[in-house]
């Protein structure tokens, strides 16, 4: 299961609080929510992964595909951070 809660922090920044498992069956939902948050060209997105307990290869690919100039991934567990940096699986 994946839960995503949106918080508009300011005129230019939105935070998505993500909880659960980022796995293939939920990647589409995550992509849609990120796309919605980034519709306005000047908006930045923070993905708060505090509540994420697991991520599979498709989840890693989805997060890596986000535009790094507009998206910041914060509060990821160490093993998720390592996966996103390429210290594990692709």
mmCIF file of N, CA and C in Angstrom:
data_model
loop_
_atom_site.group_PDB
_atom_site.id
_atom_site.type_symbol
_atom_site.label_atom_id
_atom_site.label_comp_id
_atom_site.label_asym_id
_atom_site.label_seq_id
_atom_site.Cartn_x
_atom_site.Cartn_y
_atom_site.Cartn_z
ATOM 1 N N UNK A 1 0.838 -1.179 0.000
ATOM 2 C CA UNK A 1 0.000 0.000 0.000
ATOM 3 C C UNK A 1 0.883 1.243 0.000
ATOM 4 N N UNK A 2 0.381 2.291 -0.630
ATOM 5 C CA UNK A 2 1.106 3.553 -0.700
ATOM 6 C C UNK A 2 0.142 4.674 -0.353
ATOM 7 N N UNK A 3 0.577 5.540 0.516
ATOM 8 C CA UNK A 3 -0.227 6.699 0.890
ATOM 9 C C UNK A 3 0.584 7.945 0.579
ATOM 10 N N UNK A 4 -0.056 8.920 -0.069
ATOM 11 C CA UNK A 4 0.614 10.165 -0.423
ATOM 12 C C UNK A 4 -0.249 11.324 0.066
ATOM 13 N N UNK A 5 0.362 12.194 0.847
ATOM 14 C CA UNK A 5 -0.340 13.363 1.376
ATOM 15 C C UNK A 5 0.385 14.607 0.890
ATOM 16 N N UNK A 6 -0.356 15.508 0.266
ATOM 17 C CA UNK A 6 0.223 16.727 -0.289
ATOM 18 C C UNK A 6 0.091 17.888 0.688
ATOM 19 N N UNK A 7 1.180 18.639 0.834
ATOM 20 C CA UNK A 7 1.175 19.860 1.637
ATOM 21 C C UNK A 7 1.789 20.961 0.782
ATOM 22 N N UNK A 8 1.020 22.014 0.526
ATOM 23 C CA UNK A 8 1.545 23.153 -0.223
ATOM 24 C C UNK A 8 2.232 24.059 0.791
ATOM 25 N N UNK A 9 3.558 24.075 0.730
ATOM 26 C CA UNK A 9 4.356 24.808 1.715
ATOM 27 C C UNK A 9 4.408 26.303 1.435
ATOM 28 N N UNK A 10 4.415 26.659 0.177
ATOM 29 C CA UNK A 10 4.497 28.065 -0.196
ATOM 30 C C UNK A 10 4.029 28.199 -1.638
ATOM 31 N N UNK A 11 4.119 29.406 -2.138
ATOM 32 C CA UNK A 11 3.718 29.684 -3.521
ATOM 33 C C UNK A 11 4.531 28.862 -4.522
ATOM 34 N N UNK A 12 5.743 28.494 -4.148
ATOM 35 C CA UNK A 12 6.644 27.816 -5.085
ATOM 36 C C UNK A 12 7.014 26.396 -4.702
ATOM 37 N N UNK A 13 6.589 25.909 -3.544
ATOM 38 C CA UNK A 13 7.037 24.579 -3.122
ATOM 39 C C UNK A 13 5.890 23.745 -2.565
ATOM 40 N N UNK A 14 5.893 22.484 -2.969
ATOM 41 C CA UNK A 14 4.933 21.502 -2.477
ATOM 42 C C UNK A 14 5.716 20.341 -1.892
ATOM 43 N N UNK A 15 5.217 19.784 -0.794
ATOM 44 C CA UNK A 15 5.807 18.576 -0.223
ATOM 45 C C UNK A 15 4.806 17.444 -0.354
ATOM 46 N N UNK A 16 5.272 16.308 -0.849
ATOM 47 C CA UNK A 16 4.477 15.087 -0.847
ATOM 48 C C UNK A 16 5.056 14.175 0.223
ATOM 49 N N UNK A 17 4.251 13.864 1.236
ATOM 50 C CA UNK A 17 4.651 12.929 2.290
ATOM 51 C C UNK A 17 4.230 11.543 1.822
ATOM 52 N N UNK A 18 5.200 10.675 1.599
ATOM 53 C CA UNK A 18 4.940 9.344 1.048
ATOM 54 C C UNK A 18 5.125 8.311 2.158
ATOM 55 N N UNK A 19 4.160 7.384 2.255
ATOM 56 C CA UNK A 19 4.220 6.338 3.277
ATOM 57 C C UNK A 19 3.917 4.991 2.644
ATOM 58 N N UNK A 20 4.599 3.965 3.115
ATOM 59 C CA UNK A 20 4.319 2.610 2.645
ATOM 60 C C UNK A 20 5.430 2.062 1.769
ATOM 61 N N UNK A 21 5.008 1.348 0.725
ATOM 62 C CA UNK A 21 5.943 0.651 -0.161
ATOM 63 C C UNK A 21 5.858 1.229 -1.565
ATOM 64 N N UNK A 22 6.987 1.661 -2.104
ATOM 65 C CA UNK A 22 7.014 2.142 -3.487
ATOM 66 C C UNK A 22 7.403 0.949 -4.357
ATOM 67 N N UNK A 23 6.388 0.276 -4.870
ATOM 68 C CA UNK A 23 6.580 -0.927 -5.688
ATOM 69 C C UNK A 23 5.832 -0.757 -7.001
ATOM 70 N N UNK A 24 6.099 -1.655 -7.948
ATOM 71 C CA UNK A 24 5.588 -1.518 -9.309
ATOM 72 C C UNK A 24 4.099 -1.207 -9.381
ATOM 73 N N UNK A 25 3.294 -1.832 -8.540
ATOM 74 C CA UNK A 25 1.853 -1.595 -8.627
ATOM 75 C C UNK A 25 1.444 -0.185 -8.204
ATOM 76 N N UNK A 26 2.297 0.540 -7.494
ATOM 77 C CA UNK A 26 1.973 1.890 -7.028
ATOM 78 C C UNK A 26 2.794 2.982 -7.703
ATOM 79 N N UNK A 27 3.730 2.619 -8.557
ATOM 80 C CA UNK A 27 4.590 3.616 -9.204
ATOM 81 C C UNK A 27 3.773 4.598 -10.038
ATOM 82 N N UNK A 28 2.755 4.110 -10.736
ATOM 83 C CA UNK A 28 1.918 4.994 -11.550
ATOM 84 C C UNK A 28 1.240 6.070 -10.722
ATOM 85 N N UNK A 29 0.763 5.701 -9.551
ATOM 86 C CA UNK A 29 0.121 6.666 -8.647
ATOM 87 C C UNK A 29 1.133 7.725 -8.214
ATOM 88 N N UNK A 30 2.330 7.290 -7.856
ATOM 89 C CA UNK A 30 3.368 8.237 -7.440
ATOM 90 C C UNK A 30 3.733 9.182 -8.583
ATOM 91 N N UNK A 31 3.885 8.639 -9.785
ATOM 92 C CA UNK A 31 4.204 9.487 -10.951
ATOM 93 C C UNK A 31 3.112 10.526 -11.195
ATOM 94 N N UNK A 32 1.852 10.101 -11.106
ATOM 95 C CA UNK A 32 0.733 11.028 -11.310
ATOM 96 C C UNK A 32 0.762 12.159 -10.295
ATOM 97 N N UNK A 33 0.968 11.825 -9.035
ATOM 98 C CA UNK A 33 0.987 12.850 -7.986
ATOM 99 C C UNK A 33 2.160 13.811 -8.167
ATOM 100 N N UNK A 34 3.313 13.284 -8.534
ATOM 101 C CA UNK A 34 4.476 14.149 -8.780
ATOM 102 C C UNK A 34 4.211 15.052 -9.979
ATOM 103 N N UNK A 35 3.645 14.483 -11.036
ATOM 104 C CA UNK A 35 3.326 15.268 -12.228
ATOM 105 C C UNK A 35 2.352 16.393 -11.925
ATOM 106 N N UNK A 36 1.341 16.087 -11.131
ATOM 107 C CA UNK A 36 0.362 17.101 -10.735
ATOM 108 C C UNK A 36 1.032 18.227 -9.942
ATOM 109 N N UNK A 37 1.904 17.855 -9.026
ATOM 110 C CA UNK A 37 2.580 18.850 -8.189
ATOM 111 C C UNK A 37 3.533 19.723 -9.001
ATOM 112 N N UNK A 38 4.036 19.188 -10.114
ATOM 113 C CA UNK A 38 5.016 19.920 -10.929
ATOM 114 C C UNK A 38 4.401 20.581 -12.159
ATOM 115 N N UNK A 39 3.080 20.626 -12.259
ATOM 116 C CA UNK A 39 2.435 21.204 -13.441
ATOM 117 C C UNK A 39 2.849 22.645 -13.683
ATOM 118 N N UNK A 40 2.950 23.410 -12.628
ATOM 119 C CA UNK A 40 3.375 24.797 -12.767
ATOM 120 C C UNK A 40 4.897 24.816 -12.904
ATOM 121 N N UNK A 41 5.420 25.390 -14.004
ATOM 122 C CA UNK A 41 6.866 25.318 -14.282
ATOM 123 C C UNK A 41 7.783 25.860 -13.185
ATOM 124 N N UNK A 42 7.317 26.823 -12.406
ATOM 125 C CA UNK A 42 8.198 27.397 -11.379
ATOM 126 C C UNK A 42 8.102 26.660 -10.039
ATOM 127 N N UNK A 43 7.233 25.673 -9.940
ATOM 128 C CA UNK A 43 7.028 24.962 -8.668
ATOM 129 C C UNK A 43 8.115 23.917 -8.443
ATOM 130 N N UNK A 44 8.550 23.822 -7.183
ATOM 131 C CA UNK A 44 9.514 22.803 -6.765
ATOM 132 C C UNK A 44 8.785 21.794 -5.894
ATOM 133 N N UNK A 45 9.310 20.580 -5.862
ATOM 134 C CA UNK A 45 8.679 19.495 -5.125
ATOM 135 C C UNK A 45 9.673 18.868 -4.160
ATOM 136 N N UNK A 46 9.218 18.650 -2.927
ATOM 137 C CA UNK A 46 9.981 17.883 -1.937
ATOM 138 C C UNK A 46 9.235 16.580 -1.734
ATOM 139 N N UNK A 47 9.926 15.480 -1.912
ATOM 140 C CA UNK A 47 9.352 14.163 -1.635
ATOM 141 C C UNK A 47 9.884 13.710 -0.290
ATOM 142 N N UNK A 48 9.032 13.692 0.700
ATOM 143 C CA UNK A 48 9.423 13.282 2.046
ATOM 144 C C UNK A 48 9.155 11.785 2.174
ATOM 145 N N UNK A 49 10.223 11.005 2.227
ATOM 146 C CA UNK A 49 10.104 9.545 2.259
ATOM 147 C C UNK A 49 10.218 8.976 3.671
ATOM 148 N N UNK A 50 9.959 9.784 4.686
ATOM 149 C CA UNK A 50 10.053 9.327 6.074
ATOM 150 C C UNK A 50 9.301 8.026 6.301
ATOM 151 N N UNK A 51 8.116 7.909 5.732
ATOM 152 C CA UNK A 51 7.268 6.747 5.980
ATOM 153 C C UNK A 51 7.420 5.611 4.994
ATOM 154 N N UNK A 52 8.395 5.687 4.097
ATOM 155 C CA UNK A 52 8.586 4.622 3.106
ATOM 156 C C UNK A 52 9.416 3.505 3.728
ATOM 157 N N UNK A 53 8.878 2.292 3.692
ATOM 158 C CA UNK A 53 9.541 1.152 4.328
ATOM 159 C C UNK A 53 10.223 0.223 3.337
ATOM 160 N N UNK A 54 9.867 0.332 2.051
ATOM 161 C CA UNK A 54 10.441 -0.556 1.040
ATOM 162 C C UNK A 54 10.314 0.103 -0.318
ATOM 163 N N UNK A 55 11.270 -0.180 -1.196
ATOM 164 C CA UNK A 55 11.211 0.307 -2.569
ATOM 165 C C UNK A 55 11.798 -0.773 -3.467
ATOM 166 N N UNK A 56 11.093 -1.086 -4.570
ATOM 167 C CA UNK A 56 11.627 -2.085 -5.492
ATOM 168 C C UNK A 56 12.309 -1.376 -6.668
ATOM 169 N N UNK A 57 12.808 -2.162 -7.625
ATOM 170 C CA UNK A 57 13.571 -1.598 -8.744
ATOM 171 C C UNK A 57 12.749 -0.605 -9.559
ATOM 172 N N UNK A 58 11.461 -0.868 -9.759
ATOM 173 C CA UNK A 58 10.638 0.071 -10.528
ATOM 174 C C UNK A 58 10.435 1.373 -9.750
ATOM 175 N N UNK A 59 10.364 1.285 -8.441
ATOM 176 C CA UNK A 59 10.272 2.485 -7.616
ATOM 177 C C UNK A 59 11.545 3.311 -7.677
ATOM 178 N N UNK A 60 12.678 2.631 -7.649
ATOM 179 C CA UNK A 60 13.968 3.320 -7.772
ATOM 180 C C UNK A 60 14.039 4.043 -9.115
ATOM 181 N N UNK A 61 13.666 3.341 -10.189
ATOM 182 C CA UNK A 61 13.693 3.963 -11.525
ATOM 183 C C UNK A 61 12.770 5.178 -11.588
ATOM 184 N N UNK A 62 11.592 5.063 -11.004
ATOM 185 C CA UNK A 62 10.640 6.180 -11.024
ATOM 186 C C UNK A 62 11.209 7.397 -10.305
ATOM 187 N N UNK A 63 11.795 7.195 -9.141
ATOM 188 C CA UNK A 63 12.353 8.324 -8.394
ATOM 189 C C UNK A 63 13.570 8.913 -9.098
ATOM 190 N N UNK A 64 14.384 8.058 -9.686
ATOM 191 C CA UNK A 64 15.562 8.551 -10.413
ATOM 192 C C UNK A 64 15.174 9.345 -11.655
ATOM 193 N N UNK A 65 13.987 9.093 -12.205
ATOM 194 C CA UNK A 65 13.564 9.764 -13.435
ATOM 195 C C UNK A 65 13.011 11.168 -13.192
ATOM 196 N N UNK A 66 12.803 11.532 -11.941
ATOM 197 C CA UNK A 66 12.265 12.858 -11.635
ATOM 198 C C UNK A 66 13.318 13.931 -11.908
ATOM 199 N N UNK A 67 12.885 15.120 -12.338
ATOM 200 C CA UNK A 67 13.849 16.186 -12.654
ATOM 201 C C UNK A 67 14.570 16.690 -11.397
ATOM 202 N N UNK A 68 15.856 16.454 -11.327
ATOM 203 C CA UNK A 68 16.627 16.790 -10.122
ATOM 204 C C UNK A 68 16.718 18.289 -9.864
ATOM 205 N N UNK A 69 16.500 19.101 -10.883
ATOM 206 C CA UNK A 69 16.545 20.549 -10.675
ATOM 207 C C UNK A 69 15.278 21.074 -10.002
ATOM 208 N N UNK A 70 14.221 20.241 -9.941
ATOM 209 C CA UNK A 70 12.956 20.689 -9.348
ATOM 210 C C UNK A 70 12.467 19.800 -8.216
ATOM 211 N N UNK A 71 13.093 18.649 -8.026
ATOM 212 C CA UNK A 71 12.627 17.687 -7.026
ATOM 213 C C UNK A 71 13.745 17.372 -6.038
ATOM 214 N N UNK A 72 13.426 17.468 -4.754
ATOM 215 C CA UNK A 72 14.361 17.079 -3.694
ATOM 216 C C UNK A 72 13.749 15.907 -2.940
ATOM 217 N N UNK A 73 14.509 14.841 -2.804
ATOM 218 C CA UNK A 73 14.066 13.682 -2.032
ATOM 219 C C UNK A 73 14.690 13.805 -0.651
ATOM 220 N N UNK A 74 13.834 13.825 0.376
ATOM 221 C CA UNK A 74 14.315 14.057 1.740
ATOM 222 C C UNK A 74 13.833 12.958 2.681
ATOM 223 N N UNK A 75 14.576 12.773 3.754
ATOM 224 C CA UNK A 75 14.234 11.869 4.857
ATOM 225 C C UNK A 75 14.065 10.409 4.436
ATOM 226 N N UNK A 76 14.839 9.964 3.465
ATOM 227 C CA UNK A 76 14.794 8.551 3.068
ATOM 228 C C UNK A 76 15.631 7.723 4.040
ATOM 229 N N UNK A 77 15.190 6.499 4.292
ATOM 230 C CA UNK A 77 16.000 5.578 5.093
ATOM 231 C C UNK A 77 17.332 5.349 4.387
ATOM 232 N N UNK A 78 18.355 4.984 5.133
ATOM 233 C CA UNK A 78 19.696 4.818 4.564
ATOM 234 C C UNK A 78 19.727 3.843 3.393
ATOM 235 N N UNK A 79 19.028 2.707 3.504
ATOM 236 C CA UNK A 79 19.094 1.735 2.417
ATOM 237 C C UNK A 79 18.386 2.260 1.164
ATOM 238 N N UNK A 80 17.347 3.062 1.327
ATOM 239 C CA UNK A 80 16.665 3.655 0.170
ATOM 240 C C UNK A 80 17.554 4.716 -0.455
ATOM 241 N N UNK A 81 18.184 5.517 0.363
ATOM 242 C CA UNK A 81 19.110 6.532 -0.131
ATOM 243 C C UNK A 81 20.238 5.882 -0.931
ATOM 244 N N UNK A 82 20.759 4.763 -0.434
ATOM 245 C CA UNK A 82 21.830 4.047 -1.145
ATOM 246 C C UNK A 82 21.336 3.526 -2.490
ATOM 247 N N UNK A 83 20.123 2.992 -2.526
ATOM 248 C CA UNK A 83 19.567 2.508 -3.794
ATOM 249 C C UNK A 83 19.411 3.643 -4.795
ATOM 250 N N UNK A 84 18.940 4.775 -4.336
ATOM 251 C CA UNK A 84 18.733 5.914 -5.229
ATOM 252 C C UNK A 84 20.046 6.476 -5.757
ATOM 253 N N UNK A 85 21.104 6.331 -4.974
ATOM 254 C CA UNK A 85 22.417 6.810 -5.414
ATOM 255 C C UNK A 85 23.151 5.772 -6.250
ATOM 256 N N UNK A 86 22.565 4.596 -6.397
ATOM 257 C CA UNK A 86 23.179 3.574 -7.234
ATOM 258 C C UNK A 86 24.046 2.595 -6.490
ATOM 259 N N UNK A 87 24.000 2.586 -5.165
ATOM 260 C CA UNK A 87 24.814 1.675 -4.364
ATOM 261 C C UNK A 87 24.065 0.370 -4.096
ATOM 262 N N UNK A 88 23.609 -0.269 -5.121
ATOM 263 C CA UNK A 88 22.854 -1.501 -4.926
ATOM 264 C C UNK A 88 22.323 -2.019 -6.237
ATOM 265 N N UNK A 89 21.075 -1.755 -6.473
ATOM 266 C CA UNK A 89 20.435 -2.243 -7.695
ATOM 267 C C UNK A 89 20.057 -1.074 -8.580
ATOM 268 N N UNK A 90 19.802 -1.363 -9.818
ATOM 269 C CA UNK A 90 19.429 -0.291 -10.752
ATOM 270 C C UNK A 90 17.945 -0.087 -10.800
#
